[in-house]
PDB file of C-alpha atoms in Angstrom:
ATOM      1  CA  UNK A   1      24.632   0.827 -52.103  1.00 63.00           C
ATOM      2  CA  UNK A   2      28.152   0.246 -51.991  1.00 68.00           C
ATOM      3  CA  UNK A   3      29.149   3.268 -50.240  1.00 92.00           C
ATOM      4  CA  UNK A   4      30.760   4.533 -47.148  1.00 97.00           C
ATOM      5  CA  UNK A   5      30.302   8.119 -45.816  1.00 97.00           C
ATOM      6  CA  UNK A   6      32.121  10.262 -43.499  1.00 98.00           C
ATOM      7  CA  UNK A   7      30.916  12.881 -42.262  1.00 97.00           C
ATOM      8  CA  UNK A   8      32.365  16.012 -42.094  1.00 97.00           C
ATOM      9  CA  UNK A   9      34.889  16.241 -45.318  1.00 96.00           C
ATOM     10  CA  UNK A  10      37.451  18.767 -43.341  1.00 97.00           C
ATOM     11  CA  UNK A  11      37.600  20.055 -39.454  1.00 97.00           C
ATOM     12  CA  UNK A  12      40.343  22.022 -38.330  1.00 97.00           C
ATOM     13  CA  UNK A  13      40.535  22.156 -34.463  1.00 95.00           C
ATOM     14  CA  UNK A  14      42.733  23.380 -31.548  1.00 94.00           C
ATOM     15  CA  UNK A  15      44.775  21.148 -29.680  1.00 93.00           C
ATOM     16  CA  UNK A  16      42.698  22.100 -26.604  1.00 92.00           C
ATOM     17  CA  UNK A  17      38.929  21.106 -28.664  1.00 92.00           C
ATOM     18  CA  UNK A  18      37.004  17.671 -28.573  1.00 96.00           C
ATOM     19  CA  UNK A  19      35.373  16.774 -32.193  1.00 97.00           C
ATOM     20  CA  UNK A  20      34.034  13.537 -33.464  1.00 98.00           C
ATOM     21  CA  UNK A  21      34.580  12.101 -36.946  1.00 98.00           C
ATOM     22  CA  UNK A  22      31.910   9.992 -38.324  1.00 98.00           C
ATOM     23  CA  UNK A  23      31.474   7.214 -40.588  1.00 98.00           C
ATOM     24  CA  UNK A  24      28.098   5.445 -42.031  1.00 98.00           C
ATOM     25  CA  UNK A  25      27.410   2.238 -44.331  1.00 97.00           C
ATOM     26  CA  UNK A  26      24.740   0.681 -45.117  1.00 93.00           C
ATOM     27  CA  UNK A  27      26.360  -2.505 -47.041  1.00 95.00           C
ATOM     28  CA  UNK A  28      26.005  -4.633 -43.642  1.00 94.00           C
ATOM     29  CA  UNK A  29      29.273  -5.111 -43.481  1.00 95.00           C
ATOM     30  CA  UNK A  30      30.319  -6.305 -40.226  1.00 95.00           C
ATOM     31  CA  UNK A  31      34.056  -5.383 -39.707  1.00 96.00           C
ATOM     32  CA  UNK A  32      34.872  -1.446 -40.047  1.00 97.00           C
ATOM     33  CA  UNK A  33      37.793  -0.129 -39.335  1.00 97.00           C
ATOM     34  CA  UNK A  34      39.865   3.740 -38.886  1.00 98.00           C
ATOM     35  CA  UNK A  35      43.141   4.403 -40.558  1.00 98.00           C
ATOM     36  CA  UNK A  36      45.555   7.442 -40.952  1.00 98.00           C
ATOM     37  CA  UNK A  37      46.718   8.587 -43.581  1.00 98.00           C
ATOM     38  CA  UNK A  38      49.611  11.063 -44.218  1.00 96.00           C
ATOM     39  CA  UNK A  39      50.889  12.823 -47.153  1.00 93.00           C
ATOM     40  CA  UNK A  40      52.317  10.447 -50.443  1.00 88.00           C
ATOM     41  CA  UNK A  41      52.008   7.740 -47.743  1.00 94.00           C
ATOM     42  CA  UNK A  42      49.801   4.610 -47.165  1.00 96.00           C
ATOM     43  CA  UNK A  43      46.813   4.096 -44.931  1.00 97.00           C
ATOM     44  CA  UNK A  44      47.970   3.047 -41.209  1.00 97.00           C
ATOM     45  CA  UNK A  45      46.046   0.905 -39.508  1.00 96.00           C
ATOM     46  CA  UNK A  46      44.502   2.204 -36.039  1.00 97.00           C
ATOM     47  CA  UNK A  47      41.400   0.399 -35.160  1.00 97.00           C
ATOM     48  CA  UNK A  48      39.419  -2.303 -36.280  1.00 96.00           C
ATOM     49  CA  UNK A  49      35.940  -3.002 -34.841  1.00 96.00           C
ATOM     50  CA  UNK A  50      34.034  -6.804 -35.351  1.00 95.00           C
ATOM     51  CA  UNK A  51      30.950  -7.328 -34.546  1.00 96.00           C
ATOM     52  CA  UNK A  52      30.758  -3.717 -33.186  1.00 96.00           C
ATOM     53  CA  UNK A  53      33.547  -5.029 -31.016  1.00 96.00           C
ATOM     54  CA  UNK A  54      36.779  -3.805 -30.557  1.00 96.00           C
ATOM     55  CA  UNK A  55      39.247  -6.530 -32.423  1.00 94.00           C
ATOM     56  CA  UNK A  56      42.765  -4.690 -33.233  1.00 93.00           C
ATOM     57  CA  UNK A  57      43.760  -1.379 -31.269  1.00 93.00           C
ATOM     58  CA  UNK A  58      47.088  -0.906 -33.478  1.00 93.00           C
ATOM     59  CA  UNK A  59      49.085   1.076 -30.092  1.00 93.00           C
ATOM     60  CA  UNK A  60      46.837   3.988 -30.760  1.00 96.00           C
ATOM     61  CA  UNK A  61      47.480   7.109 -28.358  1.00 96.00           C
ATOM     62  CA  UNK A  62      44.300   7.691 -26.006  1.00 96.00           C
ATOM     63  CA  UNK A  63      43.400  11.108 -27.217  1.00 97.00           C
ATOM     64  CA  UNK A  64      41.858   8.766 -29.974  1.00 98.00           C
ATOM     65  CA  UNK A  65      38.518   7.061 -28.661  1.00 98.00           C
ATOM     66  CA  UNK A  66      36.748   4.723 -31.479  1.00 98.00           C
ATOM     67  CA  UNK A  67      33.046   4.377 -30.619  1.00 97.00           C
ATOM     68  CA  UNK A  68      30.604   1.168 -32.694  1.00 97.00           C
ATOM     69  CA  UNK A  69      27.472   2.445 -31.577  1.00 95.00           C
ATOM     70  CA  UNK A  70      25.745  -0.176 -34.117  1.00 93.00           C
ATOM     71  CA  UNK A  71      26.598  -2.260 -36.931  1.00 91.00           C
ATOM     72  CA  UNK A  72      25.891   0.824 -39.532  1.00 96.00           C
ATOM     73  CA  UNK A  73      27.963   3.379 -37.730  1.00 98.00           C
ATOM     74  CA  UNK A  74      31.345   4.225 -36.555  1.00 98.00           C
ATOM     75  CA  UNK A  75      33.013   6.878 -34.555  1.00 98.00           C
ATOM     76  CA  UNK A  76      36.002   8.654 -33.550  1.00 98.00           C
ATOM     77  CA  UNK A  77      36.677  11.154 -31.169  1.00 98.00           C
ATOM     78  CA  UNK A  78      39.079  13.516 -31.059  1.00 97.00           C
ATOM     79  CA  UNK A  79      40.885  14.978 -27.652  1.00 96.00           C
ATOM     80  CA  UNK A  80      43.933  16.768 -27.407  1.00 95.00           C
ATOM     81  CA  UNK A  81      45.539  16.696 -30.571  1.00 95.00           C
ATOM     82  CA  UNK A  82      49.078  17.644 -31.511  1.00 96.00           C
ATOM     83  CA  UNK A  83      49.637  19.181 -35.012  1.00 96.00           C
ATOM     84  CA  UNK A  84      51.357  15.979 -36.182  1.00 96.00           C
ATOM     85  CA  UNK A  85      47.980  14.223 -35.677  1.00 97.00           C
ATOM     86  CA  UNK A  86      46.789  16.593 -39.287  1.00 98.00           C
ATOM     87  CA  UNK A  87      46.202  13.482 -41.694  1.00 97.00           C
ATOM     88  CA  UNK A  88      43.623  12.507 -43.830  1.00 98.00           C
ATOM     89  CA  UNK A  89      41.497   9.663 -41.643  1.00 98.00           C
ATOM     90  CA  UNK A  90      39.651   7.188 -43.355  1.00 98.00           C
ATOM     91  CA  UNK A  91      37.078   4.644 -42.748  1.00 98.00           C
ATOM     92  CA  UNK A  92      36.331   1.255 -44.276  1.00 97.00           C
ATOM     93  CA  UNK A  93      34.393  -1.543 -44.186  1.00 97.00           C
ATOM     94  CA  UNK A  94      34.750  -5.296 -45.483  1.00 95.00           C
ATOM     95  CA  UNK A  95      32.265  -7.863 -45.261  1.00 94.00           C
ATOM     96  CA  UNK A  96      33.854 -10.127 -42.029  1.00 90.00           C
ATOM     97  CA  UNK A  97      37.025  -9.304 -40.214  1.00 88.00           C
ATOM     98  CA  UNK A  98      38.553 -12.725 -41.384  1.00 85.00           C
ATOM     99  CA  UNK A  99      37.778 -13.408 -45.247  1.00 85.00           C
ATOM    100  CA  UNK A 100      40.735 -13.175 -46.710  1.00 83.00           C
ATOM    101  CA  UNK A 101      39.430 -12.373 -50.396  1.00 87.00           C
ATOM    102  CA  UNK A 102      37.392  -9.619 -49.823  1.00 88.00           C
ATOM    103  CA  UNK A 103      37.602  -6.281 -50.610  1.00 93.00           C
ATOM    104  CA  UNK A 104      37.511  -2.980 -47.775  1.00 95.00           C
ATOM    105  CA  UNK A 105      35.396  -0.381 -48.954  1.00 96.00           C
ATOM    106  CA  UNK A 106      36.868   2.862 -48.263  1.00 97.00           C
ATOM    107  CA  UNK A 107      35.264   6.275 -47.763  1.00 97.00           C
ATOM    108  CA  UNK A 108      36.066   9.943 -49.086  1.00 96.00           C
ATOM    109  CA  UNK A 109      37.714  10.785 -45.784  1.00 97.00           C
ATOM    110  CA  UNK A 110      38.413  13.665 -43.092  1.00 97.00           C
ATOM    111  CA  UNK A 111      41.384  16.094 -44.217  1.00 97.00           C
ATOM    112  CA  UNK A 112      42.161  17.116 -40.331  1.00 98.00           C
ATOM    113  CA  UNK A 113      44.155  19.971 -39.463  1.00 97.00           C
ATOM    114  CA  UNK A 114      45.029  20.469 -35.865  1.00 97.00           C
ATOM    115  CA  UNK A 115      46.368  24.094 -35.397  1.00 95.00           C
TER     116      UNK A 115
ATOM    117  CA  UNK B   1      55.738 -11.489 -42.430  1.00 84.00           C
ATOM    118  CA  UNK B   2      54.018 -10.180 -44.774  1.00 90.00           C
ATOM    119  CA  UNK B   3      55.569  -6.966 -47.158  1.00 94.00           C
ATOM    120  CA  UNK B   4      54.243  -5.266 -50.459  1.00 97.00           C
ATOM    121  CA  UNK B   5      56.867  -4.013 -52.868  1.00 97.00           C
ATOM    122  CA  UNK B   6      56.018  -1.398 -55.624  1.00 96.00           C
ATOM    123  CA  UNK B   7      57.862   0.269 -58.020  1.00 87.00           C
ATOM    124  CA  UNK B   8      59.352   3.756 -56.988  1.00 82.00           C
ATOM    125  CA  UNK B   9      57.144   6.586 -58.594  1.00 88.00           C
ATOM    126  CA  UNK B  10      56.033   8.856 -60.008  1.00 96.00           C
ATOM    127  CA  UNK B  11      55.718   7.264 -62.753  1.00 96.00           C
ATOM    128  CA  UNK B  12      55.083   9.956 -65.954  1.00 97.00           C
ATOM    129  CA  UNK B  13      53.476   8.922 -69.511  1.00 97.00           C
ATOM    130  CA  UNK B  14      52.375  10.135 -72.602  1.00 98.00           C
ATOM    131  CA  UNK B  15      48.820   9.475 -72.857  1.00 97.00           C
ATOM    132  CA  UNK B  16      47.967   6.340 -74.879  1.00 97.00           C
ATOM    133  CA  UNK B  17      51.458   5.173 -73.846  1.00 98.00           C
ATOM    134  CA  UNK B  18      51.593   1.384 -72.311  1.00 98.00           C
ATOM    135  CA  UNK B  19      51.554   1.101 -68.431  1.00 97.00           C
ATOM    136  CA  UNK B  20      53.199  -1.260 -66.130  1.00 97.00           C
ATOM    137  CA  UNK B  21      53.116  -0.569 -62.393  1.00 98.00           C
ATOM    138  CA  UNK B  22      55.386  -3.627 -61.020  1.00 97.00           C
ATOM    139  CA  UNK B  23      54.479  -4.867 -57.486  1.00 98.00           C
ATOM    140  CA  UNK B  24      55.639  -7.998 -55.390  1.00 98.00           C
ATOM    141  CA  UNK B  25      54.977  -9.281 -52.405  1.00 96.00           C
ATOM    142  CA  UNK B  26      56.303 -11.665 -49.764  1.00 95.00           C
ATOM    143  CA  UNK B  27      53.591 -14.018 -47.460  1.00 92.00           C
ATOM    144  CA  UNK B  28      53.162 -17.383 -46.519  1.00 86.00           C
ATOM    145  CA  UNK B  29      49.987 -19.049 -47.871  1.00 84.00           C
ATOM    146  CA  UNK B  30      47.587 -17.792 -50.418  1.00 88.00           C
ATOM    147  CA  UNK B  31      46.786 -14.378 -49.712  1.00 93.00           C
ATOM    148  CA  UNK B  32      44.568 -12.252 -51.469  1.00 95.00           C
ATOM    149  CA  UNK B  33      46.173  -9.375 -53.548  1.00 97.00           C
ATOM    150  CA  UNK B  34      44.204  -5.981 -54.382  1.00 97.00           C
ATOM    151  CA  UNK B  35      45.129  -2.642 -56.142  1.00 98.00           C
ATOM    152  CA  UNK B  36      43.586   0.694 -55.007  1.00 98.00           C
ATOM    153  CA  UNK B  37      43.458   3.883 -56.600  1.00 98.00           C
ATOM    154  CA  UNK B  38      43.655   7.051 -55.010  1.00 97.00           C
ATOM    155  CA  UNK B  39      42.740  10.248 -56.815  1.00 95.00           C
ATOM    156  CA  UNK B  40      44.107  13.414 -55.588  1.00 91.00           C
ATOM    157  CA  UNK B  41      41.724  14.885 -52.646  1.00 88.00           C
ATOM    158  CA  UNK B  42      39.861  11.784 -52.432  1.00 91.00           C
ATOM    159  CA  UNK B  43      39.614   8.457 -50.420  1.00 93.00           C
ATOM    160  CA  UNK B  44      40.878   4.913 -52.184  1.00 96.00           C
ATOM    161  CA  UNK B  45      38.640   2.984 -54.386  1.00 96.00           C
ATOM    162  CA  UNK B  46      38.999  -0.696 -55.214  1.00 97.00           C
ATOM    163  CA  UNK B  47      40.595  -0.940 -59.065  1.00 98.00           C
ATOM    164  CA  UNK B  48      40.695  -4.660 -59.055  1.00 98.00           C
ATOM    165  CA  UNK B  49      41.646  -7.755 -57.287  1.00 97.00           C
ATOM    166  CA  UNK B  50      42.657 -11.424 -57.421  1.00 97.00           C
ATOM    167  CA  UNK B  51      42.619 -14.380 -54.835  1.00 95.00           C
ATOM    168  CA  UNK B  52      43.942 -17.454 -55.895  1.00 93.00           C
ATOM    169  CA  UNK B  53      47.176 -18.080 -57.988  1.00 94.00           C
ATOM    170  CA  UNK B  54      46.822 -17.352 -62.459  1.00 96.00           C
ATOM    171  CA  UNK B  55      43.643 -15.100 -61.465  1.00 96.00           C
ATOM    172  CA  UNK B  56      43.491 -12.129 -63.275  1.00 98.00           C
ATOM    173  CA  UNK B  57      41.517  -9.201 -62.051  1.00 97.00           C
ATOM    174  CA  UNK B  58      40.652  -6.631 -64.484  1.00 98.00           C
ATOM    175  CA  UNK B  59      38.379  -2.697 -64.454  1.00 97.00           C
ATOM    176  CA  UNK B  60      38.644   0.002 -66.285  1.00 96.00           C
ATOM    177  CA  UNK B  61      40.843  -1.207 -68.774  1.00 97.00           C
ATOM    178  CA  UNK B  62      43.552  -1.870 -66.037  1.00 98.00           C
ATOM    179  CA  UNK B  63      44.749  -5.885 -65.097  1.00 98.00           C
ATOM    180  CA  UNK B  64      46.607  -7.623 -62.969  1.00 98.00           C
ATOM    181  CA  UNK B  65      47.771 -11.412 -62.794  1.00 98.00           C
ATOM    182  CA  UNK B  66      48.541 -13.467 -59.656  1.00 97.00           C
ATOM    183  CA  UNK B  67      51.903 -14.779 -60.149  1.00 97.00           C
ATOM    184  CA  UNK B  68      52.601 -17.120 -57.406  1.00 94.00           C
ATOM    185  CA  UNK B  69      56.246 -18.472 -58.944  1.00 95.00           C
ATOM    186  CA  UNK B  70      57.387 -14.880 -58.914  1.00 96.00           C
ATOM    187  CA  UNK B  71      55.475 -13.396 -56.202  1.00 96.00           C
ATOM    188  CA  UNK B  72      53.940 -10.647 -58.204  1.00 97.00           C
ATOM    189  CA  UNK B  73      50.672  -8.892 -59.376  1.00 98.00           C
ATOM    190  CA  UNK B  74      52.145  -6.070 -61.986  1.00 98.00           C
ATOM    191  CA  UNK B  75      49.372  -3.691 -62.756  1.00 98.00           C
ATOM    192  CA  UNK B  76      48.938  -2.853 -66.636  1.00 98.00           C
ATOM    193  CA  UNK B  77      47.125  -0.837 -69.034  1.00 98.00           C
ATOM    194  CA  UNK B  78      47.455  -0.611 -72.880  1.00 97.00           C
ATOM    195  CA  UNK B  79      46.758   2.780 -73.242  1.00 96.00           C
ATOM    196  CA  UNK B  80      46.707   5.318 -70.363  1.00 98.00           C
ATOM    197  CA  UNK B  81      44.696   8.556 -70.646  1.00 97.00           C
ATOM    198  CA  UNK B  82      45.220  12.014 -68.826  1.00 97.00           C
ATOM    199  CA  UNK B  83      42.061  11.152 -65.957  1.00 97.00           C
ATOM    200  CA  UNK B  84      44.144   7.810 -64.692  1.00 98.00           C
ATOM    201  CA  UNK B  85      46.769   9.903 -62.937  1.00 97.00           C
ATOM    202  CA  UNK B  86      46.470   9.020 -59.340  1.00 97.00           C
ATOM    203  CA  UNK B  87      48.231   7.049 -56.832  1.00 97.00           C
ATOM    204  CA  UNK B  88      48.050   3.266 -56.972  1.00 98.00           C
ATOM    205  CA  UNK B  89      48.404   1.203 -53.893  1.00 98.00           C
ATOM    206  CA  UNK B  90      49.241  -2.832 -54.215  1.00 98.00           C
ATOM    207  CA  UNK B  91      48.001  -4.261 -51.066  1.00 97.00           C
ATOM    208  CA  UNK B  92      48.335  -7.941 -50.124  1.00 95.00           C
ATOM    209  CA  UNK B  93      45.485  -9.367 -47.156  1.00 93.00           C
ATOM    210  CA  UNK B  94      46.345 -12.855 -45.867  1.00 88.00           C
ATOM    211  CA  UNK B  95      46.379 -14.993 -42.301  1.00 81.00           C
ATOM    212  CA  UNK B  96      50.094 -14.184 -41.130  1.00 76.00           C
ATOM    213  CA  UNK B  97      48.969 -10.643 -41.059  1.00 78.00           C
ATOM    214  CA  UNK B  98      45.875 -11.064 -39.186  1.00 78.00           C
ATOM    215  CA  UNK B  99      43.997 -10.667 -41.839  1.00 82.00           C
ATOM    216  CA  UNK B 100      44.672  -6.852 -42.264  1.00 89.00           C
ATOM    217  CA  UNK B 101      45.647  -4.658 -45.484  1.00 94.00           C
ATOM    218  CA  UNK B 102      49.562  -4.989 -45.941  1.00 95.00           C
ATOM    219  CA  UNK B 103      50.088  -2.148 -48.357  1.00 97.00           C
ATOM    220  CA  UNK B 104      52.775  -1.332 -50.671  1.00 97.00           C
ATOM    221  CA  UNK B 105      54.113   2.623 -50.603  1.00 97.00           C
ATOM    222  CA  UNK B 106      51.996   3.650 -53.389  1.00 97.00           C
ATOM    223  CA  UNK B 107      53.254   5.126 -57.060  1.00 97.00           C
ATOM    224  CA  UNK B 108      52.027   8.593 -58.237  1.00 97.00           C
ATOM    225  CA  UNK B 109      51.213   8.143 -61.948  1.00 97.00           C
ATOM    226  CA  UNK B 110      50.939  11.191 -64.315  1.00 97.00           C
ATOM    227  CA  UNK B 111      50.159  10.849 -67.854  1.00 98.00           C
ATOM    228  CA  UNK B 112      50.653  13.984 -69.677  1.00 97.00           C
ATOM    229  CA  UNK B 113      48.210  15.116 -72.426  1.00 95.00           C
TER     230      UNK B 113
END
């Protein structure tokens, strides 16, 4: 099993609503990791989690909360969002934080719309 | 530190035509260099990837050399068809940049029927 799920596929919410995005693997990949992604753009980096640890924060605003409840699965919540904040976010994991020649496995994403 | 250049897209074929998607890249060391694919609505997938210097990676028809004298890892394909139009993503992943994704802008490549 080589795959990553997130869970849901779309959420639109008000700036004033708390949701949670979710993200699953089963590869035992240790290192997992959040990015954003806008339109005809690149991933940005916002969080990367070792160990179910908290490694890189990458200056992301609070009203972003990244949660490692286990090795398998990783959250984030959502608080307060401004309409810029719409993106697709996506969720990854690689086999160690630090091996340089290996591959992040990336899931389908969340298309978020903040209205 | 550590930068990705690609090519300015998009990039539009004929299908069956020859495709080269150029990317270069600037780090210190040996880093590892990877393309992705995106296809429209969907998260990126791992085309192929190389880690040392002469390694070619190759999938789906598509390959890439490690060129360490010119600092580049040009993605080609002898003959496109209509289902490869996506964005491709070079990405580079070595120490100076803690070990995270460095990733090129992307190029949108359509290949016409």
């Amino acid at each position: 099993d080589t795959e990553v799920t997130q869970t849901p596929k779309h959420l639109v919410m008000g700036m004033t609503n708390k949701k949670s995005l979710k993200c699953e693997q089963h590869m035992g990949h240790r290192a997992m990791y959040w990015y954003k992604q806008k339109a005809k753009k690149p991933p940005e980096l916002m969080f990367v989690y070792s160990y179910e640890k908290l490694s890189i924060n990458e200056s992301v605003p609070s009203r972003f909360s990244p949660e490692c409840p286990n090795s398998s699965l990783l959250n984030l919540h959502l608080h307060a969002l401004q309409p810029e904040d719409s993106a697709l976010y996506l969720c990854a994991s690689s086999q160690e934080i630090n091996l340089v020649g290996t591959e992040a496995f990336f899931g389908q994403g969340t298309r978020l719309t903040v209205v | 530190g550590n930068s990705v250049t690609q090519m300015e897209g998009p990039v539009t074929l004929s299908e069956e035509a020859f495709l080269t998607i150029n990317c270069t890249y600037t780090a210190t060391g040996y880093p590892s260099l990877f393309w992705y694919v995106q296809y429209p609505g969907e998260g990126l997938q791992l085309l192929l990837k190389a880690t040392k210097a002469d390694d070619k990676g190759s999938n789906k028809g598509f390959e890439a050399t490690y060129r360490k004298e010119t600092t580049s890892f040009h993605l080609e394909k002898g003959s496109v068809q209509v289902s490869d139009s996506a964005v491709y993503f070079c990405a580079l992943r070595g120490l100076d940049s803690n070990y995270q994704l460095i990733w090129g802008a992307g190029t949108k490549l359509i290949i016409k029927p």
